[in-house]
mmCIF file of C-alpha atoms in Angstrom:
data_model
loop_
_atom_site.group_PDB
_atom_site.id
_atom_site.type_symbol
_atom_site.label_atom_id
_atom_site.label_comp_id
_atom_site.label_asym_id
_atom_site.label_seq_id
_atom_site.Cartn_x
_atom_site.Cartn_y
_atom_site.Cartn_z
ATOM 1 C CA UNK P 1025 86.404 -21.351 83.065
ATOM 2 C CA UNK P 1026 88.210 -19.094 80.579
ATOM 3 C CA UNK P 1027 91.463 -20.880 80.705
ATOM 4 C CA UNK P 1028 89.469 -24.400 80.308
ATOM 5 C CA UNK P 1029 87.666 -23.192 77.248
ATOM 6 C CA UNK P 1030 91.310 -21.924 75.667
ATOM 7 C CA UNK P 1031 92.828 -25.475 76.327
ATOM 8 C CA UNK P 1032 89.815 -26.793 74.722
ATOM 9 C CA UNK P 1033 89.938 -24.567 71.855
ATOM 10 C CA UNK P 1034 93.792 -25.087 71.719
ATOM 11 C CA UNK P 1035 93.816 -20.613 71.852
ATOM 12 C CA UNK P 1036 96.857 -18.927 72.432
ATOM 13 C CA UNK P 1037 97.691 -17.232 75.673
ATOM 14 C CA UNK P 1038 99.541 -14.135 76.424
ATOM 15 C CA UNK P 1039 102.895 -15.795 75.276
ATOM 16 C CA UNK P 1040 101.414 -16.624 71.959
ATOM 17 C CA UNK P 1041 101.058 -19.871 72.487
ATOM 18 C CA UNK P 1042 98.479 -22.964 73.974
ATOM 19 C CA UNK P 1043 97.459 -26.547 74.072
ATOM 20 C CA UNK P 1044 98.089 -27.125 70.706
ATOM 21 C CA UNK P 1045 101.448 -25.994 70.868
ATOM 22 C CA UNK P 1046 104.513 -28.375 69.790
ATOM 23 C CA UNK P 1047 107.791 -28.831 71.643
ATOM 24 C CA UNK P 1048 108.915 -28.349 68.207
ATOM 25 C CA UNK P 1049 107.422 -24.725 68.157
ATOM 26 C CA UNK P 1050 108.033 -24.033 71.231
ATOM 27 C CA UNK P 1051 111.734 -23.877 70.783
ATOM 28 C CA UNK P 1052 111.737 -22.464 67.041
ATOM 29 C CA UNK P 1053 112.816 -19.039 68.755
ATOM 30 C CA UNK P 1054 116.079 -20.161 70.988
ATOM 31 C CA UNK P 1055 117.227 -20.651 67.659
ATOM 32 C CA UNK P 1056 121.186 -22.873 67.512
ATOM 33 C CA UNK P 1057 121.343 -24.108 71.115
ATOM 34 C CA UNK P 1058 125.173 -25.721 70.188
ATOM 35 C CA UNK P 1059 126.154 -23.674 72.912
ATOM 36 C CA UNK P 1060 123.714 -25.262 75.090
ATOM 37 C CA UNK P 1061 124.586 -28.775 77.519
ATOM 38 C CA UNK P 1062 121.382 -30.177 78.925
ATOM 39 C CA UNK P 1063 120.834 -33.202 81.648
ATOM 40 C CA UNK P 1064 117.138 -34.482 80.832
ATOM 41 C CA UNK P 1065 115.937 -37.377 83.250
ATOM 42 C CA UNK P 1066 113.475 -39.492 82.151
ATOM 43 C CA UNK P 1067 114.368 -39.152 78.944
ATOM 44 C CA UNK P 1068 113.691 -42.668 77.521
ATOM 45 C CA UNK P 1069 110.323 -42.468 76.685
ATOM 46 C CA UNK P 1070 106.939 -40.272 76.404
ATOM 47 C CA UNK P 1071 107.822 -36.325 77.610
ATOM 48 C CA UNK P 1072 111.739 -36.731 78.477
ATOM 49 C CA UNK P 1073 112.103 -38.648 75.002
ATOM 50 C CA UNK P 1074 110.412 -35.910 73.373
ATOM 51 C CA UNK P 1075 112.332 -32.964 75.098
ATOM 52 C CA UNK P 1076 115.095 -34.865 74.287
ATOM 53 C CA UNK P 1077 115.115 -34.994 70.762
ATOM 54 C CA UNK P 1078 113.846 -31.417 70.408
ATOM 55 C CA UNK P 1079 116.633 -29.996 72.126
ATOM 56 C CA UNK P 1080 119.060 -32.151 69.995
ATOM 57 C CA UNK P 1081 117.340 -31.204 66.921
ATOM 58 C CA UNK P 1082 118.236 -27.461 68.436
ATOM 59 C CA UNK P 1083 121.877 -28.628 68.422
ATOM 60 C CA UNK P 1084 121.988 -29.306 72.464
ATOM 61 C CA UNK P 1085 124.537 -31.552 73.669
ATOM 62 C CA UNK P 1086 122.697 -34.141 75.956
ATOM 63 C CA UNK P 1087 123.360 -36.288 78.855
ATOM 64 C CA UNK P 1088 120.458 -38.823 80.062
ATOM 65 C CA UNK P 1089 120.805 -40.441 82.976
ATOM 66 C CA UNK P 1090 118.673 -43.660 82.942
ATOM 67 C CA UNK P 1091 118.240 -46.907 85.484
ATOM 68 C CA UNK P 1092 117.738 -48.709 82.239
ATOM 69 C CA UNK P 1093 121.187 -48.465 80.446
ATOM 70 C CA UNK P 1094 119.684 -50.656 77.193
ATOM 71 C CA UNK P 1095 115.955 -48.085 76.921
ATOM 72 C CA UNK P 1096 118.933 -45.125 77.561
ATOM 73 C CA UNK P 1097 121.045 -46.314 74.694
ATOM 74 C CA UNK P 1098 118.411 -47.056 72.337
ATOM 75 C CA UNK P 1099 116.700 -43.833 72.798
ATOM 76 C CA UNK P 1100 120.522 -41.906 71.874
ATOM 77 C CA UNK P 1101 120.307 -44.035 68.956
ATOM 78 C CA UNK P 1102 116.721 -42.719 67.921
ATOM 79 C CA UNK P 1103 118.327 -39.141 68.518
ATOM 80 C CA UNK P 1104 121.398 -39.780 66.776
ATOM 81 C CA UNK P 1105 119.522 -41.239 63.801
ATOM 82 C CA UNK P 1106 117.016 -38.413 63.616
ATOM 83 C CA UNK P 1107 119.983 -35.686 63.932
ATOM 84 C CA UNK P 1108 121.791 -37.737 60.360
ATOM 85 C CA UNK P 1109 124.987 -36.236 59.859
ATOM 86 C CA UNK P 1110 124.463 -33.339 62.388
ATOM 87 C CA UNK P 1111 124.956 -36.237 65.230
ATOM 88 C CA UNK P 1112 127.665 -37.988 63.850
ATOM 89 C CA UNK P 1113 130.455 -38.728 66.188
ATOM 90 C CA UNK P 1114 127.767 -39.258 69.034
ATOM 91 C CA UNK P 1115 129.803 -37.357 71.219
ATOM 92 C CA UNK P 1116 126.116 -34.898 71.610
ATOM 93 C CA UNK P 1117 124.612 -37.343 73.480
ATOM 94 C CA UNK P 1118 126.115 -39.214 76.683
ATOM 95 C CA UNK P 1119 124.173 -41.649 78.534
ATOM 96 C CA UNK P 1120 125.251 -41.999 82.444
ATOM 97 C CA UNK P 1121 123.278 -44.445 85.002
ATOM 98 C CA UNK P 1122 121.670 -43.516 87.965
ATOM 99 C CA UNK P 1123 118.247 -44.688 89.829
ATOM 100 C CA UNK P 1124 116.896 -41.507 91.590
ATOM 101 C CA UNK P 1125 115.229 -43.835 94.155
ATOM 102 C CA UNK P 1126 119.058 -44.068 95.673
ATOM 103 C CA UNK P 1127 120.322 -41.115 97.267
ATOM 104 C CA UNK P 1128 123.806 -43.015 96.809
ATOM 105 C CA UNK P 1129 123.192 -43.322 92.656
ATOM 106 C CA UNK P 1130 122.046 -39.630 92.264
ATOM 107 C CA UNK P 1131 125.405 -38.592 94.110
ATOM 108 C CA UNK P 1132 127.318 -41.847 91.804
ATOM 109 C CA UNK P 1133 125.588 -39.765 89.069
ATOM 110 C CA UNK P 1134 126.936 -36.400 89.802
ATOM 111 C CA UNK P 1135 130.349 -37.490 90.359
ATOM 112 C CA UNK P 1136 130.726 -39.444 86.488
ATOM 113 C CA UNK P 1137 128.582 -36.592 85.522
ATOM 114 C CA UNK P 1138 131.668 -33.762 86.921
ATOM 115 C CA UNK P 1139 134.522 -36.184 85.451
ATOM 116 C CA UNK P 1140 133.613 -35.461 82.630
ATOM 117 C CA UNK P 1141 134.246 -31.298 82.836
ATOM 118 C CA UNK P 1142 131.579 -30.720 80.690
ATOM 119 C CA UNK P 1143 129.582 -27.197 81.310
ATOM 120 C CA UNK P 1144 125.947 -27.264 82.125
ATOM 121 C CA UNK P 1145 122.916 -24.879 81.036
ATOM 122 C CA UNK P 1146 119.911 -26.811 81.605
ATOM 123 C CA UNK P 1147 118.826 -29.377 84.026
ATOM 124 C CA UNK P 1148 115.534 -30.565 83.062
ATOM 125 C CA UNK P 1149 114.132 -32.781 86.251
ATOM 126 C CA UNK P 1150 111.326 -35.115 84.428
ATOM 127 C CA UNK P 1151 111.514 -38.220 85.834
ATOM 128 C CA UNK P 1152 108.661 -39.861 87.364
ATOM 129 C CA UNK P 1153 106.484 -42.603 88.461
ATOM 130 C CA UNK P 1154 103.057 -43.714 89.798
ATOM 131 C CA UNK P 1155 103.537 -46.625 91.815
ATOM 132 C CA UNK P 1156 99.844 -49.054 92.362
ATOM 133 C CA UNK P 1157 101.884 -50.868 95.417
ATOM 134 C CA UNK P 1158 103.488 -49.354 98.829
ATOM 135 C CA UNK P 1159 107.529 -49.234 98.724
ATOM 136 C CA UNK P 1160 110.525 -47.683 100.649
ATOM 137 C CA UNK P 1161 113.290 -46.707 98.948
ATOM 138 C CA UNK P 1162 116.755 -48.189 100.026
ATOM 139 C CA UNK P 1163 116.561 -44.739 101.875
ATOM 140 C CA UNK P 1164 113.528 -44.921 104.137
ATOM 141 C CA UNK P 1165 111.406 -43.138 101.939
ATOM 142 C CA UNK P 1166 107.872 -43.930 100.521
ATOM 143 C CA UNK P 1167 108.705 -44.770 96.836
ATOM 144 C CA UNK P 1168 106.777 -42.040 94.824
ATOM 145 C CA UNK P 1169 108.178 -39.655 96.585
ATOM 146 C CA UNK P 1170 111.636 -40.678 96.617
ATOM 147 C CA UNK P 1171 111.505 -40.726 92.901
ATOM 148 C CA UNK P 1172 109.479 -38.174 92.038
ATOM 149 C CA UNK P 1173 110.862 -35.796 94.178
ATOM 150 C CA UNK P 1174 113.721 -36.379 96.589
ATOM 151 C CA UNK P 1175 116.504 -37.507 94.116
ATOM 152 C CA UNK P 1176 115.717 -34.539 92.010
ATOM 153 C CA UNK P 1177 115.965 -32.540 95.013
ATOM 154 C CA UNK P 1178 119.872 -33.841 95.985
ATOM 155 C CA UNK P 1179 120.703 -34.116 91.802
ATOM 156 C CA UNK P 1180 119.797 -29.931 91.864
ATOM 157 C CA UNK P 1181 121.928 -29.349 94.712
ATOM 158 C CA UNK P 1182 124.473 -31.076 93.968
ATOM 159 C CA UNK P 1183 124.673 -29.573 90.433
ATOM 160 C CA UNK P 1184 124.241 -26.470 91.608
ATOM 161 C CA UNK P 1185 127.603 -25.306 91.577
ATOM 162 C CA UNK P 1186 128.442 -26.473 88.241
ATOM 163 C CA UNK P 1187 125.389 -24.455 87.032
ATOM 164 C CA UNK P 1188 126.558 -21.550 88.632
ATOM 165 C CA UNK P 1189 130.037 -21.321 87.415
ATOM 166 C CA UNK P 1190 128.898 -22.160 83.730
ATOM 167 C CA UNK P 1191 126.698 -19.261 83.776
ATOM 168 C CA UNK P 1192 129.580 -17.411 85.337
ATOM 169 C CA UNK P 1193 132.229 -18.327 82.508
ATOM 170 C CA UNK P 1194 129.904 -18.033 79.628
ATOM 171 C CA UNK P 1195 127.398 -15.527 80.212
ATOM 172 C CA UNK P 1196 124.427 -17.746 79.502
ATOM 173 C CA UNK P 1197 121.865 -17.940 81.816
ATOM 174 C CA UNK P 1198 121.268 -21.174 83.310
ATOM 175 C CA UNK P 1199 117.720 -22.817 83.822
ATOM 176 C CA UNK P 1200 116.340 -25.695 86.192
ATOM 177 C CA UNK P 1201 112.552 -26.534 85.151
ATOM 178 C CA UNK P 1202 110.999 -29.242 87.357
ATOM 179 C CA UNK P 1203 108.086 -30.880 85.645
ATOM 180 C CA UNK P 1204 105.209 -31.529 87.995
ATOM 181 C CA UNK P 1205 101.396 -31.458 87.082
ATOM 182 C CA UNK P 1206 97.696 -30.122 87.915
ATOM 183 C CA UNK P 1207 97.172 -33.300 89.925
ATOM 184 C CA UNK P 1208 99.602 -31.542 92.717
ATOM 185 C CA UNK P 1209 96.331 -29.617 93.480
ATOM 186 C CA UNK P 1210 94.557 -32.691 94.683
ATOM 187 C CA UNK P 1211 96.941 -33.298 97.269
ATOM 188 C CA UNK P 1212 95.516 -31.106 100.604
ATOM 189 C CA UNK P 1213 96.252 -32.096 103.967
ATOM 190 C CA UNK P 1214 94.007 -33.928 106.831
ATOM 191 C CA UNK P 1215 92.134 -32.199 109.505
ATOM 192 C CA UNK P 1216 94.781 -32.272 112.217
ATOM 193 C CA UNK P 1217 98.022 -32.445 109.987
ATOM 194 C CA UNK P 1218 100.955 -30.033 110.199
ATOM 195 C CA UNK P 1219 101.172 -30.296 106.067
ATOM 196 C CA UNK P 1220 102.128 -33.210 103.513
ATOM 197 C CA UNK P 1221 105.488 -33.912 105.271
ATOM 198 C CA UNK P 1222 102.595 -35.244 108.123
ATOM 199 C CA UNK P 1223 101.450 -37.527 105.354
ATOM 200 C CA UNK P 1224 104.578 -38.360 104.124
ATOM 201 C CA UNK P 1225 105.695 -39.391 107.620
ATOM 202 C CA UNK P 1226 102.533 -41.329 108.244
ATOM 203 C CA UNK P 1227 102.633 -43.406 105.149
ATOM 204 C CA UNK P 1228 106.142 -44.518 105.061
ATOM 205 C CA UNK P 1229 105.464 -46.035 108.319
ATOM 206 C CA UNK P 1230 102.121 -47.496 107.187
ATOM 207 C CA UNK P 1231 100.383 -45.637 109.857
ATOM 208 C CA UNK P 1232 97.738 -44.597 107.325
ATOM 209 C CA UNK P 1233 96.463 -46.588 104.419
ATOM 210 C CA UNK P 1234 98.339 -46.282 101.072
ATOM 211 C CA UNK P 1235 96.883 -44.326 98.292
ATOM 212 C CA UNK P 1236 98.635 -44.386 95.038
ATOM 213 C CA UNK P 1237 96.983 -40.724 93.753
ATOM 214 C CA UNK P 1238 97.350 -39.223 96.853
ATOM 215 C CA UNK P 1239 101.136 -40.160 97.169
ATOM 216 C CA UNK P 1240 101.791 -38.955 93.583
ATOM 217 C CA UNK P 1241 99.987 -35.716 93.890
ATOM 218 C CA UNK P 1242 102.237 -35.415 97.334
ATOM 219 C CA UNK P 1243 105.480 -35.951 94.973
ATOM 220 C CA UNK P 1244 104.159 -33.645 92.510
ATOM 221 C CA UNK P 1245 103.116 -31.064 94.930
ATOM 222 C CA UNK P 1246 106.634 -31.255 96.431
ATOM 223 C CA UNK P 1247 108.021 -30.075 92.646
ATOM 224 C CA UNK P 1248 106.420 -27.183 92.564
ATOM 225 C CA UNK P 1249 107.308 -26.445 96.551
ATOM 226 C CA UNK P 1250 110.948 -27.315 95.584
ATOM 227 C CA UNK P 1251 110.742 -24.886 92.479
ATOM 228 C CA UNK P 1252 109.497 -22.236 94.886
ATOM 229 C CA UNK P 1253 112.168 -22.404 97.421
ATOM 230 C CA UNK P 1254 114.931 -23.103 95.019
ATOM 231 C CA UNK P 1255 114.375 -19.774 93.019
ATOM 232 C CA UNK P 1256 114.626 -17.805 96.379
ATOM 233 C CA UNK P 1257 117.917 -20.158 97.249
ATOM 234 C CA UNK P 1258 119.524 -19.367 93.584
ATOM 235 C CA UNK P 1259 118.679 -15.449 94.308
ATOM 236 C CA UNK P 1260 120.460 -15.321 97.991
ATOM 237 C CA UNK P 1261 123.533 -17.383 96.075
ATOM 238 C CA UNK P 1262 123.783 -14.720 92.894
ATOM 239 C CA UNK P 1263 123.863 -17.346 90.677
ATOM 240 C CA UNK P 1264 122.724 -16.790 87.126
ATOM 241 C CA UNK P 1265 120.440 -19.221 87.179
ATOM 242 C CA UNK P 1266 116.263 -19.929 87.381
ATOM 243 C CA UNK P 1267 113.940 -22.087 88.653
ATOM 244 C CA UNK P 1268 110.806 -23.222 87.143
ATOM 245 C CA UNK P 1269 108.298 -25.930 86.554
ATOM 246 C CA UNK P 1270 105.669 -27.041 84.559
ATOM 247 C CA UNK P 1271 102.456 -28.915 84.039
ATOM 248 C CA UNK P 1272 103.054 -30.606 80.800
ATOM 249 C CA UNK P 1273 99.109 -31.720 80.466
ATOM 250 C CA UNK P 1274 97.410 -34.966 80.532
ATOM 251 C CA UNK P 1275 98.916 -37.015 77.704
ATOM 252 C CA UNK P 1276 98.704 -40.876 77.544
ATOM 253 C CA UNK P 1277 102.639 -41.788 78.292
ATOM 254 C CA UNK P 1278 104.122 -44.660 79.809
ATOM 255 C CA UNK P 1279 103.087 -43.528 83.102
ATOM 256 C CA UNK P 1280 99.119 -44.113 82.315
ATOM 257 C CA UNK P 1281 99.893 -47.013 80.408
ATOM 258 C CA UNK P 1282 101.332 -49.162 82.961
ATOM 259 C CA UNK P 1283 97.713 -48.695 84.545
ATOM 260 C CA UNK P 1284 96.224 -49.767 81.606
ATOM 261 C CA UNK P 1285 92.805 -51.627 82.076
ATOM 262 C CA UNK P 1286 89.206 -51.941 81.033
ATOM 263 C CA UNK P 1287 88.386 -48.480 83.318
ATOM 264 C CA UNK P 1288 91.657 -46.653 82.046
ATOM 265 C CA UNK P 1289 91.146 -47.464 78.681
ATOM 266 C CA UNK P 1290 87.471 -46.405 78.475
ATOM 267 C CA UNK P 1291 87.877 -43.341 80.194
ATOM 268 C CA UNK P 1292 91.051 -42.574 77.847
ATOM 269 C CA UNK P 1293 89.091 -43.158 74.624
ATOM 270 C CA UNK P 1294 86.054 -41.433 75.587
ATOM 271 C CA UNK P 1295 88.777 -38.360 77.012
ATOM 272 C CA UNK P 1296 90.556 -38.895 73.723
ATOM 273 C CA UNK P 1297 90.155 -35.085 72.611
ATOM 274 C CA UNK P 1298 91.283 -33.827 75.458
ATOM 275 C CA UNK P 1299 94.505 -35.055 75.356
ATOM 276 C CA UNK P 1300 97.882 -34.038 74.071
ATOM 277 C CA UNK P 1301 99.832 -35.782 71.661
ATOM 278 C CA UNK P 1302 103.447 -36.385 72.947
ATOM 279 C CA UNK P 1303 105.049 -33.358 71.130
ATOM 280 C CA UNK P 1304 102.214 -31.416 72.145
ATOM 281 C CA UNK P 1305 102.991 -32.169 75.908
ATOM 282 C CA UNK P 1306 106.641 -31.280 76.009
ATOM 283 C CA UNK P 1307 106.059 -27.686 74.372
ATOM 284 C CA UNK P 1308 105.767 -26.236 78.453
ATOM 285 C CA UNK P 1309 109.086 -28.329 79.181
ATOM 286 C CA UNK P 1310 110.987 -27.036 76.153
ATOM 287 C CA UNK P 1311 109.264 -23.472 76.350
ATOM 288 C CA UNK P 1312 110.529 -22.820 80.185
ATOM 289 C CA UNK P 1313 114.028 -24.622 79.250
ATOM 290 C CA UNK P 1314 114.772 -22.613 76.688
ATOM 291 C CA UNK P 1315 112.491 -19.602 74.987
ATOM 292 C CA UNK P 1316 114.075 -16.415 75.095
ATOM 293 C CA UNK P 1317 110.561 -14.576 77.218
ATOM 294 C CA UNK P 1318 111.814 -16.355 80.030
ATOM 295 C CA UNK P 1319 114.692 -15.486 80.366
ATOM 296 C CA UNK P 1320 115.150 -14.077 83.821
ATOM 297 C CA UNK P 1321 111.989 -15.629 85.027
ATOM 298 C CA UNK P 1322 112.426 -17.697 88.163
ATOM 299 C CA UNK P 1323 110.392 -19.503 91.024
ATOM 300 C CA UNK P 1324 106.721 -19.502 88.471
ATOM 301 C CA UNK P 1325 104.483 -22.285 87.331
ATOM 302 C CA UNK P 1326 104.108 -22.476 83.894
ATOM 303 C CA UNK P 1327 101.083 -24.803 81.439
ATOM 304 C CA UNK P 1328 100.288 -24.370 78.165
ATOM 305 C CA UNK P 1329 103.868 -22.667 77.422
ATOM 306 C CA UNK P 1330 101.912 -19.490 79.915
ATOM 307 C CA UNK P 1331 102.656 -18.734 83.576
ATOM 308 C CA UNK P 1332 99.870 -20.201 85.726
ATOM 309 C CA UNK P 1333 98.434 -20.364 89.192
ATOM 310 C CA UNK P 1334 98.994 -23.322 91.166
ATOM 311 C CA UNK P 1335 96.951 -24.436 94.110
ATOM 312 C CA UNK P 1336 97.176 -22.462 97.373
ATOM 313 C CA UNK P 1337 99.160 -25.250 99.199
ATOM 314 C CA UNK P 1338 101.735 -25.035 96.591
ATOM 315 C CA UNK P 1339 101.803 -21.242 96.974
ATOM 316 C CA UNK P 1340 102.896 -21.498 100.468
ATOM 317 C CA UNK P 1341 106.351 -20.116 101.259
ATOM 318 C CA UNK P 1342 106.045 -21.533 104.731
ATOM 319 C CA UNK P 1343 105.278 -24.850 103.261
ATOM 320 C CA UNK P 1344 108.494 -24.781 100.572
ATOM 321 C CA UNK P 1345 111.164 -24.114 103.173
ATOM 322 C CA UNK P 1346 109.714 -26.383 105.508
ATOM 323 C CA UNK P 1347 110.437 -28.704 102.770
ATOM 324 C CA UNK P 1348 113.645 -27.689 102.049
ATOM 325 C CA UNK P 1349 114.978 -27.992 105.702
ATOM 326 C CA UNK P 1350 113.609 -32.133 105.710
ATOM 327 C CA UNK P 1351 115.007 -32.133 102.459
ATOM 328 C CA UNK P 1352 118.550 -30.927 103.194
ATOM 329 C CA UNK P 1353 118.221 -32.903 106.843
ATOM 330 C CA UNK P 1354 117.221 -36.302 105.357
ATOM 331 C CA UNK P 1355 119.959 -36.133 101.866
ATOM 332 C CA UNK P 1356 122.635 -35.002 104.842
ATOM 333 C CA UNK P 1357 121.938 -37.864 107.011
ATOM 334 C CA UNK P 1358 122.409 -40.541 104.428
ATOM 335 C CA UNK P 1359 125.454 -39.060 103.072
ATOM 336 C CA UNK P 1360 127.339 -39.608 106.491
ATOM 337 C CA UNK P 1361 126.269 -43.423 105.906
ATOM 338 C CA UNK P 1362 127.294 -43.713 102.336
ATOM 339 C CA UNK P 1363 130.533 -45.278 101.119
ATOM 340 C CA UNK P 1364 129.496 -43.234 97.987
ATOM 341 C CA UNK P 1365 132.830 -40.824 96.530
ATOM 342 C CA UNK P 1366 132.763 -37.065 97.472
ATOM 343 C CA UNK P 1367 131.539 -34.702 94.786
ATOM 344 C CA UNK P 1368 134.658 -32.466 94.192
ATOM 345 C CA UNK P 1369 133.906 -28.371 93.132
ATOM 346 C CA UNK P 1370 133.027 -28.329 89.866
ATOM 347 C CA UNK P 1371 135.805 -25.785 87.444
ATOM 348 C CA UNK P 1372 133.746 -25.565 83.842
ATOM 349 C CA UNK P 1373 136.533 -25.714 80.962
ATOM 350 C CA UNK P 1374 136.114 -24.409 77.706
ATOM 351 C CA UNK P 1375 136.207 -27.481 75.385
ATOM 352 C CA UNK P 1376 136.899 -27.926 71.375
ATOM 353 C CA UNK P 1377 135.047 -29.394 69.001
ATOM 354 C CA UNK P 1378 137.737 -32.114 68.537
ATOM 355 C CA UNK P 1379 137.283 -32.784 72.356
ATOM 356 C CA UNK P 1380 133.699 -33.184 71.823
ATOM 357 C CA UNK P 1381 133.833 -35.469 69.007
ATOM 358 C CA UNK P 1382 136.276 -37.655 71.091
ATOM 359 C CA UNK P 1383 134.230 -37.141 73.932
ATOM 360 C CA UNK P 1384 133.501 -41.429 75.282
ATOM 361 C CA UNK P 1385 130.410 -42.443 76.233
ATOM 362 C CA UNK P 1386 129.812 -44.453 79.549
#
């Protein structure tokens, strides 16, 4: 009750923050972030747009991966234009495909992404969608989930390692923050199910009627499941690197749009006020990516730019390995029947600013 009346109110929680809180704000404290080389999916329009340019504005150096190549390079050009002179060059912001749907694109993605020897501080997993209509990826997998969740799941991993030994040759810590939302709580299994991998196996083979909300608060529960294991994994490895993710609030974005009707727009205006504008929805995104209080902070759920609780399904440890282990089976499996190139170890070079400014862009 107390935390709805603060949203409501916009109040500040124990970080000094809330609702009301900008991305811009949010990030006023990291200060230059030239230093700092950030992968954002789903950056070409609503949240990821909006992290985007904040971190730019910050001085990040960007790469967006994007199915859409033409939203991908407009949206650099809205970054580059904002930044003026600070962007010139456009070497700051690299735009590389990859449809996180395909197992095969995410790994495509990683190996352009390690040609280019480029360090990395921040991966930012965003992405999303809410599909109305039942689909398998080319992979087997129910749609949602194979965008939402699973090609975030084999990106991490893969970039792991280049994570690691950036934060090993610079001595800045690196950060993973998987955006995933309050509707994750709605997910909670059937009477009789082992958990939502049940689910997940009973939909894909249309054993049990689709439901678009359930299968998105599946995906979104798996985020925060992911986040949970993925802290412990980066702990057991040493790595310098944390783990977190985010509710960014309910904001009207492309997502809700695409749903757009007589009920959705009705129940949107008369919601209107408790919405969040667009910059108002990134602050948690750009807070957990980069504010120095959380630092060192790994495997927690964050809204309103404050740690939260998320729902007692997502709490389970039992639950977030399980997922793991289907998660590292299933990726494995379709690897051995990809043509796709091996990802290589990853050496981070120190770069000049003349190699950045000659730096091409795919």
């Amino acid at each position: 009750m107390l935390s709805s009346l603060r949203y409501l109110a916009g109040s500040a929680g124990p970080s000094g923050y809330g609702s009301r809180t900008t991305a811009d704000e949010a990030t006023l404290p990291a200060g230059d972030l030239s230093h700092i080389t950030a992968i954002v999916t789903g950056a070409t329009s609503g949240i990821g747009a909006e992290t985007a340019r904040v971190l730019a504005r910050r001085g990040a150096r960007l790469v967006l991966p994007a199915r859409n190549l033409k939203a991908a390079e407009e949206t650099r050009a809205r970054i580059l234009a904002d930044l003026g002179d600070a962007g010139s060059g456009g070497g700051r912001v690299v735009v590389l495909p990859l449809d996180l749907s395909s197992l095969a694109s995410v790994r495509r993605f990683v190996h352009r992404f390690l040609a280019l020897r480029l360090p990395l501080n921040l991966l930012i997993n965003n992405a999303g969608q809410y599909a109305e209509r039942f689909a398998v990826s080319e992979d087997g997998v129910e749609m949602t989930f194979a965008t939402n969740y699973l090609g975030h799941f084999l990106l991490t991993e893969l970039l792991l390692p280049a994570m690691a030994d950036t934060a090993r040759a610079t001595g800045v810590q690196g950060r993973v923050v998987n955006v995933s939302s309050t509707v994750h709580a709605w997910f909670a299994a059937d009477a009789g199910d082992d958990g939502p991998l049940a689910y997940l196996h009973r939909v894909t083979r249309k054993a049990t009627p689709y439901d678009p909300t359930r299968a998105y608060a599946l995906s979104k529960l798996a985020n925060v499941l992911h986040t949970t294991a993925l802290a412990g994994r980066l702990r057991e490895m040493g790595a310098d690197v944390t783990a977190n993710c985010v509710h960014p609030g309910i904001v009207r974005t492309r997502l809700i749009r695409d749903r757009a009707g007589l009920v959705t727009n009705t129940v949107f205006f008369l919601a209107s006020k408790l919405l969040k504008t667009v910059p108002q929805a990134a602050a948690t995104t750009c807070y957990a990516a980069v504010h120095p209080a959380v630092a060192g902070v790994s495997g927690r759920y964050f809204a309103d730019c404050n740690e939260a609780a998320p729902s007692r399904l997502a709490s389970s440890a039992e639950e977030a390995s399980r997922l793991w282990s289907f998660s590292e089976a299933i990726t494995a499996e379709k690897e051995k029947e990809e043509s796709a190139l091996p990802v290589t170890s990853f050496r981070f070079q120190v770069q000049s600013s003349n190699a950045d400014r000659g730096m091409a862009i795919a």
